[in-house]
Amino acid sequence: MSNVEICLKEIMASIEGALGTALVDYTSGMALGTLGGSKDLDLTVAAAGNTDVIRAKTRTMEHLGLKGEIEDILITLGSQYHILRPLKGRGGNGLFLYLVLDKKKSNLAMARHQLKSIETQLDV
């Protein structure tokens, strides 16, 4: 089993309310791995679409001359949280973790903390 698969399984098992997760290359928009999802949550399509979100925010920061890195991006929907977390570690340049949470079953602060912790174990 690859490190990516192990990481995605850990996200789904350890983060309460996780509905789906993916590791995404935002230079190409391709999901390098997905786990979870449903007929109403196509993680491959969501990964490609959220690539545009990461790119737009990165461009905006450049235009504004903002220094620093994106820690994560939170999108709040009526019944879900969507977290986009660009990877910081070696080999992570151009990649982000994508996590979809059930709003009623999750603790957003704890999910962000756990996602950050799991990220450190990912070696791509």
mmCIF file of C-alpha atoms in Angstrom:
data_model
loop_
_atom_site.group_PDB
_atom_site.id
_atom_site.type_symbol
_atom_site.label_atom_id
_atom_site.label_comp_id
_atom_site.label_asym_id
_atom_site.label_seq_id
_atom_site.Cartn_x
_atom_site.Cartn_y
_atom_site.Cartn_z
ATOM 1 C CA MET A 1 0.000 0.000 0.000
ATOM 2 C CA SER A 2 1.368 3.415 -0.945
ATOM 3 C CA ASN A 3 1.974 6.221 1.516
ATOM 4 C CA VAL A 4 -0.836 8.187 -0.160
ATOM 5 C CA GLU A 5 -3.346 5.381 0.396
ATOM 6 C CA ILE A 6 -2.290 5.016 4.030
ATOM 7 C CA CYS A 7 -2.642 8.772 4.570
ATOM 8 C CA LEU A 8 -6.104 8.928 2.981
ATOM 9 C CA LYS A 9 -7.269 5.935 5.026
ATOM 10 C CA GLU A 10 -6.005 7.583 8.204
ATOM 11 C CA ILE A 11 -7.872 10.788 7.360
ATOM 12 C CA MET A 12 -11.134 8.902 6.826
ATOM 13 C CA ALA A 13 -10.695 6.751 9.952
ATOM 14 C CA SER A 14 -9.473 9.377 12.393
ATOM 15 C CA ILE A 15 -11.357 12.544 11.451
ATOM 16 C CA GLU A 16 -14.921 12.390 12.686
ATOM 17 C CA GLY A 17 -17.507 13.292 10.078
ATOM 18 C CA ALA A 18 -15.169 12.757 7.089
ATOM 19 C CA LEU A 19 -17.189 12.098 3.928
ATOM 20 C CA GLY A 20 -14.330 12.006 1.447
ATOM 21 C CA THR A 21 -10.736 13.012 0.925
ATOM 22 C CA ALA A 22 -8.242 13.373 -1.898
ATOM 23 C CA LEU A 23 -4.644 14.247 -2.613
ATOM 24 C CA VAL A 24 -4.638 16.647 -5.544
ATOM 25 C CA ASP A 25 -1.992 18.047 -7.891
ATOM 26 C CA TYR A 26 -3.065 21.658 -8.448
ATOM 27 C CA THR A 27 -0.747 22.148 -11.387
ATOM 28 C CA SER A 28 -2.754 19.599 -13.391
ATOM 29 C CA GLY A 29 -6.025 19.376 -11.435
ATOM 30 C CA MET A 30 -5.683 15.607 -11.161
ATOM 31 C CA ALA A 31 -6.497 13.647 -8.032
ATOM 32 C CA LEU A 32 -3.530 11.420 -7.169
ATOM 33 C CA GLY A 33 -5.697 9.440 -4.782
ATOM 34 C CA THR A 34 -9.244 9.564 -3.424
ATOM 35 C CA LEU A 35 -11.176 7.813 -0.696
ATOM 36 C CA GLY A 36 -14.826 8.127 0.213
ATOM 37 C CA GLY A 37 -17.266 10.295 -1.651
ATOM 38 C CA SER A 38 -20.672 9.291 -2.974
ATOM 39 C CA LYS A 39 -22.880 9.615 -6.036
ATOM 40 C CA ASP A 40 -23.486 13.216 -4.939
ATOM 41 C CA LEU A 41 -19.817 13.857 -4.126
ATOM 42 C CA ASP A 42 -17.552 12.984 -7.049
ATOM 43 C CA LEU A 43 -14.120 13.609 -5.555
ATOM 44 C CA THR A 44 -12.377 13.620 -8.930
ATOM 45 C CA VAL A 45 -14.600 16.434 -10.222
ATOM 46 C CA ALA A 46 -14.359 18.281 -6.897
ATOM 47 C CA ALA A 47 -10.557 17.974 -6.934
ATOM 48 C CA ALA A 48 -10.356 19.498 -10.404
ATOM 49 C CA GLY A 49 -12.704 22.334 -9.461
ATOM 50 C CA ASN A 50 -10.934 23.133 -6.216
ATOM 51 C CA THR A 51 -7.669 23.371 -8.114
ATOM 52 C CA ASP A 52 -9.065 26.616 -9.541
ATOM 53 C CA VAL A 53 -9.723 27.872 -6.000
ATOM 54 C CA ILE A 54 -6.113 27.269 -4.953
ATOM 55 C CA ARG A 55 -4.750 28.852 -8.140
ATOM 56 C CA ALA A 56 -7.010 31.922 -7.807
ATOM 57 C CA LYS A 57 -6.024 32.537 -4.186
ATOM 58 C CA THR A 58 -2.333 32.101 -5.001
ATOM 59 C CA ARG A 59 -2.597 34.610 -7.886
ATOM 60 C CA THR A 60 -4.487 37.078 -5.703
ATOM 61 C CA MET A 61 -1.823 36.877 -3.003
ATOM 62 C CA GLU A 62 0.865 37.523 -5.616
ATOM 63 C CA HIS A 63 -1.013 40.539 -7.022
ATOM 64 C CA LEU A 64 -1.448 41.966 -3.539
ATOM 65 C CA GLY A 65 2.168 41.306 -2.640
ATOM 66 C CA LEU A 66 1.129 39.199 0.350
ATOM 67 C CA LYS A 67 3.950 37.189 1.858
ATOM 68 C CA GLY A 68 3.487 33.834 3.496
ATOM 69 C CA GLU A 69 1.730 30.662 2.499
ATOM 70 C CA ILE A 70 -1.840 29.454 2.495
ATOM 71 C CA GLU A 71 -2.376 27.304 5.581
ATOM 72 C CA ASP A 72 -5.763 26.119 4.430
ATOM 73 C CA ILE A 73 -8.896 27.295 2.669
ATOM 74 C CA LEU A 74 -12.291 26.616 4.204
ATOM 75 C CA ILE A 75 -15.476 26.497 2.155
ATOM 76 C CA THR A 76 -18.623 26.284 4.249
ATOM 77 C CA LEU A 77 -21.783 24.878 2.688
ATOM 78 C CA GLY A 78 -25.173 24.299 4.275
ATOM 79 C CA SER A 79 -24.375 20.760 5.400
ATOM 80 C CA GLN A 80 -20.648 20.382 4.705
ATOM 81 C CA TYR A 81 -17.224 21.843 5.291
ATOM 82 C CA HIS A 82 -14.628 21.595 2.507
ATOM 83 C CA ILE A 83 -11.004 22.051 3.552
ATOM 84 C CA LEU A 84 -8.187 22.588 1.039
ATOM 85 C CA ARG A 85 -4.742 22.285 2.610
ATOM 86 C CA PRO A 86 -1.653 22.881 0.429
ATOM 87 C CA LEU A 87 1.203 20.587 1.447
ATOM 88 C CA LYS A 88 4.259 22.230 2.949
ATOM 89 C CA GLY A 89 6.700 19.329 3.368
ATOM 90 C CA ARG A 90 9.344 18.162 0.954
ATOM 91 C CA GLY A 91 7.873 16.857 -2.240
ATOM 92 C CA GLY A 92 4.558 18.520 -1.490
ATOM 93 C CA ASN A 93 4.976 21.526 -3.762
ATOM 94 C CA GLY A 94 1.955 21.766 -6.048
ATOM 95 C CA LEU A 95 -0.146 19.337 -4.013
ATOM 96 C CA PHE A 96 -3.031 19.807 -1.622
ATOM 97 C CA LEU A 97 -5.149 17.655 0.639
ATOM 98 C CA TYR A 98 -8.878 17.986 0.143
ATOM 99 C CA LEU A 99 -11.284 16.962 2.898
ATOM 100 C CA VAL A 100 -15.077 17.027 2.934
ATOM 101 C CA LEU A 101 -16.782 16.926 6.332
ATOM 102 C CA ASP A 102 -20.369 16.430 7.416
ATOM 103 C CA LYS A 103 -21.080 19.666 9.276
ATOM 104 C CA LYS A 104 -23.342 18.015 11.881
ATOM 105 C CA LYS A 105 -20.932 15.182 12.716
ATOM 106 C CA SER A 106 -17.601 16.983 12.723
ATOM 107 C CA ASN A 107 -15.561 19.302 14.882
ATOM 108 C CA LEU A 108 -13.969 21.764 12.466
ATOM 109 C CA ALA A 109 -11.125 22.850 14.755
ATOM 110 C CA MET A 110 -10.204 19.268 15.581
ATOM 111 C CA ALA A 111 -10.428 18.214 11.915
ATOM 112 C CA ARG A 112 -8.031 21.003 10.886
ATOM 113 C CA HIS A 113 -5.629 20.003 13.662
ATOM 114 C CA GLN A 114 -5.726 16.311 12.691
ATOM 115 C CA LEU A 115 -5.330 17.073 8.983
ATOM 116 C CA LYS A 116 -2.228 19.139 9.754
ATOM 117 C CA SER A 117 -0.819 16.289 11.828
ATOM 118 C CA ILE A 118 -1.533 13.655 9.161
ATOM 119 C CA GLU A 119 0.073 15.885 6.523
ATOM 120 C CA THR A 120 3.428 15.578 8.276
ATOM 121 C CA GLN A 121 3.320 11.792 7.779
ATOM 122 C CA LEU A 122 2.716 12.026 4.037
ATOM 123 C CA ASP A 123 5.787 11.470 1.887
ATOM 124 C CA VAL A 124 5.178 11.976 -1.833
#
